């Protein structure tokens, strides 16, 4: 067997770039290392993955291996309960029976001593100062060695910020990982390469909360997640100064954005949209609920209205044609904001910056999440009444008289100001 870069998954080269101290390798379980050594010497198991990681034979020699990666924030009072709950959910759903192993990285103050009490869980080198990218980096390296594998990723959401929204999100995401495992794996056999409870195209491509399934054949071609976090978005994205990291997928939100950022991303979304705005979850935490039955469809989900992707932070539904002047202006501001980079550009400059024009062009005619979203935005823009989209998908009134139709002197004055704001955004003022 070739040199095993993740010998018992303890690779000091995967140290976080944000760490301030150099750490020695953590202890590994003697039994696991003996298995690795025996497999490497006698060649009983096939390939690097089975030689390095498998504890028992797969039920079917033809089935791609299933492997989990788990990031544990082992600090504070909440994480032991969360870990116990997550292991229980995976066990109850039967996912641990499908998985060869779940490799976990412990971060936080208790990282050196923390252990998951289950024989399917294998501890990787602890990283007390690290964040999710370190575990994602290890998954990335694993997939480069075992491209035929299927992987799922999860983390202890709510261990750092403990509140009801995070608790609800984590439980629903764990439910998805276990209950929709077979559905996701079946879609992978049909050519898809990502699967999540909800795939959101706004404000950037991501799986909210960052729980997902993926094929290693797709993951192996991504840029390093550690490099991605440190790489600023291209200047051609023209982001507003008021944008926060969550809106363009940088800083600690880069771990969510990374997995979906490739021209070949072909995702599946398993959470149906609700019959009303109040029952339609897009991203963030608003309108998240458990009253749904899984229905995995190509992502972004076509049945979710374009307006709902844009107004995820609103309490009430607003559109370009709402009765309220304030609601109309709210929608215009959010749609035209530079903080919606996935809407703003007909050409994905970020993908081109990461992977080059040639690869982007090669996937431009294929059915991918990127091409489906581009088609959805164009369809929305082409169907506007009395409005039009420019070359950057910014909305402007088709005729200035549009603003004269709405009653109220105060409203007309505000709308005239908004008209000037739109023209300034379009560079025509």
Short mmCIF file of C-alpha atoms in Angstrom, two decimals:
data_model
loop_
_atom_site.label_atom_id
_atom_site.label_comp_id
_atom_site.label_asym_id
_atom_site.label_seq_id
_atom_site.Cartn_x
_atom_site.Cartn_y
_atom_site.Cartn_z
CA UNK A 1 0.00 0.00 0.00
CA UNK A 2 1.24 3.50 -0.83
CA UNK A 3 2.22 5.83 1.98
CA UNK A 4 -0.94 6.49 3.97
CA UNK A 5 -1.28 10.22 4.38
CA UNK A 6 -3.86 9.87 7.10
CA UNK A 7 -2.28 7.04 9.13
CA UNK A 8 -5.14 6.41 11.50
CA UNK A 9 -6.14 9.89 10.32
CA UNK A 10 -3.40 11.53 12.36
CA UNK A 11 -1.70 13.82 9.87
CA UNK A 12 0.17 16.77 11.34
CA UNK A 13 0.25 18.45 7.92
CA UNK A 14 -3.43 19.27 8.30
CA UNK A 15 -2.84 21.77 11.08
CA UNK A 16 -5.14 24.76 10.89
CA UNK A 17 -3.57 27.92 9.42
CA UNK A 18 -5.26 29.89 12.22
CA UNK A 19 -3.50 27.95 14.98
CA UNK A 20 -1.01 29.93 17.03
CA UNK A 21 0.93 26.95 18.42
CA UNK A 22 2.44 23.86 16.91
CA UNK A 23 0.92 20.67 18.25
CA UNK A 24 2.35 17.22 18.54
CA UNK A 25 0.39 14.29 17.21
CA UNK A 26 -2.34 13.01 19.45
CA UNK A 27 -2.53 9.40 20.60
CA UNK A 28 -4.18 6.82 18.35
CA UNK A 29 -5.79 3.58 19.34
CA UNK A 30 -3.34 0.70 19.16
CA UNK A 31 -5.88 -1.75 17.75
CA UNK A 32 -6.70 0.54 14.81
CA UNK A 33 -3.05 1.03 13.90
CA UNK A 34 -2.43 -2.71 14.05
CA UNK A 35 -5.30 -3.19 11.60
CA UNK A 36 -3.75 -0.59 9.31
CA UNK A 37 -0.32 -2.23 9.50
CA UNK A 38 -1.68 -5.75 8.94
CA UNK A 39 -3.72 -4.66 5.93
CA UNK A 40 -0.74 -2.86 4.41
CA UNK A 41 1.54 -5.88 4.85
CA UNK A 42 -0.65 -8.73 3.66
CA UNK A 43 -2.89 -6.85 1.19
CA UNK A 44 -6.07 -8.46 2.48
CA UNK A 45 -8.22 -5.43 1.83
CA UNK A 46 -8.50 -3.73 -1.52
CA UNK A 47 -6.95 -0.31 -2.10
CA UNK A 48 -5.87 2.50 0.15
CA UNK A 49 -9.24 3.05 1.76
CA UNK A 50 -9.82 -0.50 2.93
CA UNK A 51 -6.17 -0.94 3.84
CA UNK A 52 -6.15 2.20 5.93
CA UNK A 53 -9.63 2.47 7.34
CA UNK A 54 -11.99 -0.51 7.14
CA UNK A 55 -12.63 -2.56 10.27
CA UNK A 56 -14.87 -5.06 8.54
CA UNK A 57 -15.81 -6.06 5.04
CA UNK A 58 -18.56 -4.21 3.23
CA UNK A 59 -21.83 -6.11 2.77
CA UNK A 60 -21.39 -5.89 -1.01
CA UNK A 61 -18.03 -5.80 -2.73
CA UNK A 62 -19.61 -3.73 -5.52
CA UNK A 63 -21.06 -1.02 -3.27
CA UNK A 64 -18.99 2.18 -2.96
CA UNK A 65 -17.72 2.66 0.60
CA UNK A 66 -19.68 5.07 2.82
CA UNK A 67 -17.63 7.16 5.24
CA UNK A 68 -18.58 9.96 7.63
CA UNK A 69 -16.62 13.02 8.71
CA UNK A 70 -17.57 14.73 11.95
CA UNK A 71 -16.36 18.01 13.46
CA UNK A 72 -16.81 18.15 17.25
CA UNK A 73 -16.48 21.40 19.17
CA UNK A 74 -15.51 19.84 22.48
CA UNK A 75 -15.82 22.78 24.80
CA UNK A 76 -18.47 23.99 27.22
CA UNK A 77 -21.38 22.22 28.85
CA UNK A 78 -23.52 21.33 25.83
CA UNK A 79 -21.33 19.23 23.57
CA UNK A 80 -21.45 15.87 25.48
CA UNK A 81 -25.24 15.86 25.23
CA UNK A 82 -25.15 16.87 21.57
CA UNK A 83 -22.65 14.16 20.64
CA UNK A 84 -24.67 11.52 22.46
CA UNK A 85 -27.83 12.67 20.70
CA UNK A 86 -26.19 12.68 17.26
CA UNK A 87 -24.73 9.21 17.68
CA UNK A 88 -28.15 7.98 18.77
CA UNK A 89 -29.81 9.54 15.71
CA UNK A 90 -27.32 7.97 13.32
CA UNK A 91 -27.66 4.60 15.02
CA UNK A 92 -31.46 4.70 15.06
CA UNK A 93 -31.57 5.57 11.36
CA UNK A 94 -29.25 2.67 10.50
CA UNK A 95 -26.61 4.93 8.97
CA UNK A 96 -23.81 3.60 11.15
CA UNK A 97 -24.57 0.12 9.78
CA UNK A 98 -23.98 1.45 6.27
CA UNK A 99 -20.81 3.38 7.14
CA UNK A 100 -17.34 1.89 7.22
CA UNK A 101 -16.26 4.50 9.76
CA UNK A 102 -16.90 8.03 10.98
CA UNK A 103 -13.68 10.03 11.29
CA UNK A 104 -13.94 12.89 13.73
CA UNK A 105 -11.81 15.88 14.65
CA UNK A 106 -12.18 17.24 18.17
CA UNK A 107 -11.63 20.99 18.52
CA UNK A 108 -11.87 23.21 21.56
CA UNK A 109 -10.46 22.98 25.09
CA UNK A 110 -11.30 19.29 25.61
CA UNK A 111 -10.02 18.16 22.21
CA UNK A 112 -7.09 16.12 23.55
CA UNK A 113 -9.17 14.02 25.96
CA UNK A 114 -12.52 13.80 24.21
CA UNK A 115 -13.60 10.44 22.73
CA UNK A 116 -16.78 9.23 21.03
CA UNK A 117 -17.83 5.98 22.71
CA UNK A 118 -18.67 4.00 19.59
CA UNK A 119 -16.48 1.56 17.66
CA UNK A 120 -17.35 3.08 14.27
CA UNK A 121 -15.92 6.46 15.29
CA UNK A 122 -12.20 6.99 14.69
CA UNK A 123 -10.47 9.96 16.27
CA UNK A 124 -8.23 12.10 14.12
CA UNK A 125 -5.51 14.40 15.43
CA UNK A 126 -7.18 16.91 17.79
CA UNK A 127 -6.96 20.58 16.87
CA UNK A 128 -7.82 22.81 19.81
CA UNK A 129 -7.79 26.09 17.85
CA UNK A 130 -9.31 24.88 14.58
CA UNK A 131 -12.71 25.29 12.95
CA UNK A 132 -14.67 23.14 10.50
CA UNK A 133 -12.21 23.57 7.63
CA UNK A 134 -9.71 21.21 9.27
CA UNK A 135 -12.19 18.31 9.19
CA UNK A 136 -13.29 19.27 5.67
CA UNK A 137 -9.62 19.33 4.61
CA UNK A 138 -9.20 15.79 5.89
CA UNK A 139 -12.31 14.73 4.00
CA UNK A 140 -10.91 16.41 0.90
CA UNK A 141 -7.60 14.53 1.18
CA UNK A 142 -9.43 11.28 1.84
CA UNK A 143 -11.52 11.72 -1.31
CA UNK A 144 -8.42 12.31 -3.38
CA UNK A 145 -7.19 8.89 -2.24
CA UNK A 146 -10.55 7.09 -2.41
CA UNK A 147 -12.54 8.72 -5.25
CA UNK A 148 -15.11 5.92 -5.37
CA UNK A 149 -16.33 6.61 -1.81
CA UNK A 150 -19.51 8.38 -0.69
CA UNK A 151 -19.11 10.72 2.27
CA UNK A 152 -21.40 12.53 4.67
CA UNK A 153 -20.44 15.47 6.83
CA UNK A 154 -21.92 16.79 10.08
CA UNK A 155 -20.88 18.76 13.14
CA UNK A 156 -22.00 19.65 16.66
CA UNK A 157 -24.14 22.63 15.71
CA UNK A 158 -25.32 24.36 18.88
CA UNK A 159 -22.29 23.45 20.98
CA UNK A 160 -20.82 26.93 20.59
CA UNK A 161 -24.06 28.93 20.29
CA UNK A 162 -26.69 27.07 22.28
CA UNK A 163 -30.22 28.23 21.47
CA UNK A 164 -33.47 26.77 20.20
CA UNK A 165 -32.91 27.65 16.53
CA UNK A 166 -29.62 25.75 16.45
CA UNK A 167 -31.13 22.81 18.32
CA UNK A 168 -33.98 22.60 15.85
CA UNK A 169 -31.69 22.92 12.83
CA UNK A 170 -29.26 20.26 14.06
CA UNK A 171 -31.98 17.72 14.80
CA UNK A 172 -33.63 18.21 11.41
CA UNK A 173 -30.29 17.94 9.61
CA UNK A 174 -29.40 14.75 11.48
CA UNK A 175 -32.81 13.35 10.62
CA UNK A 176 -32.08 14.10 6.97
CA UNK A 177 -28.61 12.49 7.03
CA UNK A 178 -29.96 9.22 8.36
CA UNK A 179 -33.42 8.92 6.85
CA UNK A 180 -32.47 10.13 3.34
CA UNK A 181 -29.19 8.22 3.10
CA UNK A 182 -30.55 5.68 0.60
CA UNK A 183 -32.25 8.41 -1.41
CA UNK A 184 -29.05 10.43 -1.67
CA UNK A 185 -26.98 7.38 -2.58
CA UNK A 186 -29.51 6.44 -5.29
CA UNK A 187 -29.26 9.95 -6.77
CA UNK A 188 -25.49 9.62 -6.83
CA UNK A 189 -25.92 6.53 -8.99
CA UNK A 190 -27.93 8.71 -11.39
CA UNK A 191 -25.19 11.31 -11.83
CA UNK A 192 -25.75 13.78 -8.99
CA UNK A 193 -22.83 14.51 -6.67
CA UNK A 194 -24.25 16.50 -3.72
CA UNK A 195 -27.30 15.97 -1.53
CA UNK A 196 -28.72 18.01 1.33
CA UNK A 197 -31.87 18.79 3.26
CA UNK A 198 -31.95 22.22 1.63
CA UNK A 199 -29.67 23.55 -1.09
CA UNK A 200 -29.88 27.33 -1.15
CA UNK A 201 -28.63 29.31 -4.16
CA UNK A 202 -28.79 32.59 -2.23
CA UNK A 203 -27.01 34.59 -1.17
CA UNK A 204 -24.38 32.11 -2.39
CA UNK A 205 -24.54 28.38 -3.12
CA UNK A 206 -24.58 26.44 0.15
CA UNK A 207 -26.30 23.86 2.33
CA UNK A 208 -27.69 25.79 5.32
CA UNK A 209 -25.95 24.66 8.53
CA UNK A 210 -23.46 22.62 6.43
CA UNK A 211 -24.73 19.05 6.74
CA UNK A 212 -24.51 17.14 3.47
CA UNK A 213 -23.79 14.01 1.44
CA UNK A 214 -21.26 14.07 -1.43
CA UNK A 215 -19.42 11.82 -3.84
CA UNK A 216 -15.66 11.71 -3.43
CA UNK A 217 -15.27 11.85 -7.19
CA UNK A 218 -16.68 15.39 -6.95
CA UNK A 219 -15.00 16.44 -3.67
CA UNK A 220 -11.52 15.48 -4.86
CA UNK A 221 -11.60 18.18 -7.56
CA UNK A 222 -12.46 21.05 -5.21
CA UNK A 223 -9.87 23.55 -4.07
CA UNK A 224 -8.57 23.02 -0.55
CA UNK A 225 -11.15 24.23 2.01
CA UNK A 226 -8.36 25.80 4.05
CA UNK A 227 -7.18 27.75 1.00
CA UNK A 228 -10.75 28.66 0.12
CA UNK A 229 -11.36 30.25 3.51
CA UNK A 230 -8.30 32.45 3.18
CA UNK A 231 -8.96 33.44 -0.43
CA UNK A 232 -10.90 36.71 -0.85
CA UNK A 233 -13.72 36.84 -3.38
CA UNK A 234 -12.74 38.30 -6.77
CA UNK A 235 -13.05 42.06 -7.14
CA UNK A 236 -15.30 41.53 -10.18
CA UNK A 237 -18.10 40.42 -7.85
CA UNK A 238 -18.54 44.12 -6.91
CA UNK A 239 -19.75 43.36 -3.40
CA UNK A 240 -21.20 46.14 -1.28
CA UNK A 241 -19.20 47.36 1.70
CA UNK A 242 -22.22 46.64 3.89
CA UNK A 243 -22.23 42.91 3.10
CA UNK A 244 -21.47 40.59 5.99
CA UNK A 245 -19.45 37.38 5.68
CA UNK A 246 -22.56 35.21 5.76
CA UNK A 247 -23.86 36.86 2.59
CA UNK A 248 -20.93 36.11 0.35
CA UNK A 249 -19.59 32.95 1.98
CA UNK A 250 -16.36 34.03 3.60
CA UNK A 251 -14.87 33.92 7.08
CA UNK A 252 -16.49 31.25 9.18
CA UNK A 253 -19.20 30.84 6.53
CA UNK A 254 -16.65 29.68 3.95
CA UNK A 255 -17.08 26.10 5.18
CA UNK A 256 -20.72 26.18 3.97
CA UNK A 257 -19.91 27.81 0.64
CA UNK A 258 -16.91 25.60 -0.22
CA UNK A 259 -18.67 22.31 -0.91
CA UNK A 260 -21.00 23.78 -3.57
CA UNK A 261 -18.42 25.94 -5.34
CA UNK A 262 -17.46 24.01 -8.46
CA UNK A 263 -18.78 24.19 -12.05
CA UNK A 264 -19.66 20.48 -11.85
CA UNK A 265 -21.80 20.81 -8.69
CA UNK A 266 -25.01 18.87 -9.35
CA UNK A 267 -26.96 18.92 -6.11
CA UNK A 268 -30.16 17.35 -4.83
CA UNK A 269 -32.52 19.12 -2.42
CA UNK A 270 -34.69 16.87 -0.22
CA UNK A 271 -36.92 19.39 1.58
CA UNK A 272 -40.11 20.28 -0.33
CA UNK A 273 -41.31 23.87 -0.29
CA UNK A 274 -44.33 24.68 1.82
CA UNK A 275 -47.70 25.68 0.46
CA UNK A 276 -47.28 29.16 1.94
CA UNK A 277 -44.44 31.62 2.47
CA UNK A 278 -44.57 30.92 6.21
CA UNK A 279 -43.93 27.23 5.53
CA UNK A 280 -41.13 27.71 2.98
CA UNK A 281 -37.65 27.52 4.48
CA UNK A 282 -34.80 28.81 2.32
CA UNK A 283 -31.76 29.61 4.47
CA UNK A 284 -30.93 31.18 7.81
CA UNK A 285 -33.32 30.12 10.58
CA UNK A 286 -36.67 31.73 9.73
CA UNK A 287 -39.55 29.46 8.74
CA UNK A 288 -37.59 26.29 9.58
CA UNK A 289 -39.99 23.54 10.63
CA UNK A 290 -40.19 19.76 10.78
CA UNK A 291 -43.60 19.37 9.19
CA UNK A 292 -42.49 17.89 5.88
CA UNK A 293 -41.95 14.60 4.09
CA UNK A 294 -38.72 14.22 2.14
CA UNK A 295 -38.88 14.60 -1.62
CA UNK A 296 -35.42 14.78 -3.20
CA UNK A 297 -35.32 16.89 -6.39
CA UNK A 298 -32.63 18.60 -8.50
CA UNK A 299 -31.35 21.76 -6.84
CA UNK A 300 -31.99 24.64 -6.71
CA UNK A 301 -35.56 23.59 -6.15
CA UNK A 302 -37.61 24.91 -9.07
CA UNK A 303 -40.91 25.01 -7.16
CA UNK A 304 -39.66 27.63 -4.68
CA UNK A 305 -40.55 31.12 -5.89
CA UNK A 306 -37.64 33.35 -6.79
CA UNK A 307 -38.85 36.01 -4.35
CA UNK A 308 -38.66 33.53 -1.48
CA UNK A 309 -34.97 32.88 -2.11
CA UNK A 310 -34.32 36.61 -1.83
CA UNK A 311 -36.39 37.66 1.21
CA UNK A 312 -35.32 34.98 3.67
CA UNK A 313 -34.90 37.54 6.47
CA UNK A 314 -38.36 39.07 6.10
CA UNK A 315 -41.13 38.27 8.53
CA UNK A 316 -43.79 38.74 5.86
CA UNK A 317 -43.82 37.96 2.17
CA UNK A 318 -42.79 40.89 -0.05
CA UNK A 319 -42.54 41.04 -3.84
CA UNK A 320 -41.99 43.58 -6.57
CA UNK A 321 -45.79 43.80 -6.92
CA UNK A 322 -46.80 43.94 -3.25
CA UNK A 323 -49.61 46.31 -2.29
CA UNK A 324 -47.33 48.15 0.12
CA UNK A 325 -44.85 50.70 -1.27
CA UNK A 326 -42.46 49.82 1.55
CA UNK A 327 -42.61 46.14 0.65
CA UNK A 328 -41.87 46.90 -3.00
CA UNK A 329 -38.87 48.99 -2.01
CA UNK A 330 -37.68 46.29 0.39
CA UNK A 331 -37.72 43.71 -2.37
CA UNK A 332 -35.92 46.02 -4.80
CA UNK A 333 -33.19 46.79 -2.27
CA UNK A 334 -32.61 43.15 -1.45
CA UNK A 335 -32.66 41.97 -5.06
CA UNK A 336 -30.32 44.72 -6.29
CA UNK A 337 -27.97 44.46 -3.33
CA UNK A 338 -24.37 43.44 -3.97
CA UNK A 339 -24.89 41.12 -1.02
CA UNK A 340 -26.66 38.66 -3.31
CA UNK A 341 -23.68 37.61 -5.47
CA UNK A 342 -25.38 34.52 -6.88
CA UNK A 343 -28.16 36.71 -8.33
CA UNK A 344 -25.99 39.60 -9.32
CA UNK A 345 -23.93 37.92 -12.00
CA UNK A 346 -24.97 36.10 -15.12
CA UNK A 347 -21.40 34.85 -15.33
CA UNK A 348 -20.07 33.30 -12.14
CA UNK A 349 -16.84 35.20 -11.69
CA UNK A 350 -16.04 33.38 -8.48
CA UNK A 351 -16.12 29.98 -10.17
CA UNK A 352 -13.98 31.32 -12.99
CA UNK A 353 -11.51 32.76 -10.49
CA UNK A 354 -11.27 29.44 -8.65
CA UNK A 355 -11.26 26.95 -11.52
CA UNK A 356 -10.61 28.84 -14.73
CA UNK A 357 -12.67 29.87 -17.74
CA UNK A 358 -12.11 26.62 -19.63
CA UNK A 359 -13.63 24.40 -16.94
CA UNK A 360 -16.51 26.81 -16.42
CA UNK A 361 -17.28 26.79 -20.14
CA UNK A 362 -17.05 22.99 -20.26
CA UNK A 363 -19.96 22.71 -17.79
CA UNK A 364 -22.01 25.65 -19.10
CA UNK A 365 -24.22 23.44 -21.30
CA UNK A 366 -24.65 20.61 -18.79
CA UNK A 367 -27.42 20.22 -16.25
CA UNK A 368 -25.74 21.45 -13.08
CA UNK A 369 -26.89 23.49 -10.11
CA UNK A 370 -25.16 26.51 -11.60
CA UNK A 371 -26.85 26.25 -15.02
CA UNK A 372 -30.26 25.52 -13.46
CA UNK A 373 -29.99 28.58 -11.23
CA UNK A 374 -28.85 30.78 -14.10
CA UNK A 375 -31.87 29.65 -16.13
CA UNK A 376 -34.21 30.36 -13.18
CA UNK A 377 -32.91 33.93 -12.75
CA UNK A 378 -33.22 34.61 -16.47
CA UNK A 379 -36.77 33.25 -16.48
CA UNK A 380 -37.70 35.51 -13.57
CA UNK A 381 -36.18 38.57 -15.24
CA UNK A 382 -37.84 37.86 -18.58
CA UNK A 383 -41.27 37.58 -16.93
CA UNK A 384 -41.23 40.97 -15.18
CA UNK A 385 -44.13 43.34 -15.82
CA UNK A 386 -43.11 47.01 -16.21
CA UNK A 387 -39.60 46.21 -15.01
CA UNK A 388 -36.49 44.88 -16.68
CA UNK A 389 -33.12 43.35 -15.69
CA UNK A 390 -29.80 44.71 -16.91
CA UNK A 391 -26.73 42.64 -17.82
CA UNK A 392 -26.03 42.07 -14.12
CA UNK A 393 -29.62 41.05 -13.33
CA UNK A 394 -30.35 44.27 -11.47
CA UNK A 395 -33.98 45.35 -11.67
CA UNK A 396 -34.93 48.74 -13.00
CA UNK A 397 -38.29 50.17 -14.07
CA UNK A 398 -38.95 49.68 -17.77
CA UNK A 399 -40.47 53.20 -17.91
CA UNK A 400 -40.22 56.03 -15.42
CA UNK A 401 -44.01 56.42 -15.40
CA UNK A 402 -44.14 53.17 -13.43
CA UNK A 403 -43.44 55.26 -10.34
CA UNK A 404 -46.24 57.69 -11.09
CA UNK A 405 -48.89 54.97 -10.88
CA UNK A 406 -48.54 54.50 -7.15
CA UNK A 407 -50.64 56.85 -5.07
CA UNK A 408 -49.49 59.16 -2.32
CA UNK A 409 -47.23 62.21 -2.52
CA UNK A 410 -44.87 60.87 0.11
CA UNK A 411 -44.69 57.50 -1.60
CA UNK A 412 -43.96 59.08 -4.99
CA UNK A 413 -41.13 61.09 -3.47
CA UNK A 414 -39.63 57.98 -1.88
CA UNK A 415 -40.05 56.00 -5.07
CA UNK A 416 -38.34 58.75 -7.06
CA UNK A 417 -35.41 58.51 -4.66
CA UNK A 418 -35.45 54.76 -5.14
CA UNK A 419 -35.47 55.28 -8.89
CA UNK A 420 -32.31 57.38 -8.60
CA UNK A 421 -30.77 54.71 -6.37
CA UNK A 422 -31.49 52.02 -8.97
CA UNK A 423 -29.97 54.16 -11.73
CA UNK A 424 -26.88 54.74 -9.60
CA UNK A 425 -26.57 51.00 -9.02
CA UNK A 426 -26.78 50.48 -12.77
CA UNK A 427 -24.17 53.13 -13.45
CA UNK A 428 -26.62 55.31 -15.43
CA UNK A 429 -27.08 58.18 -13.03
#
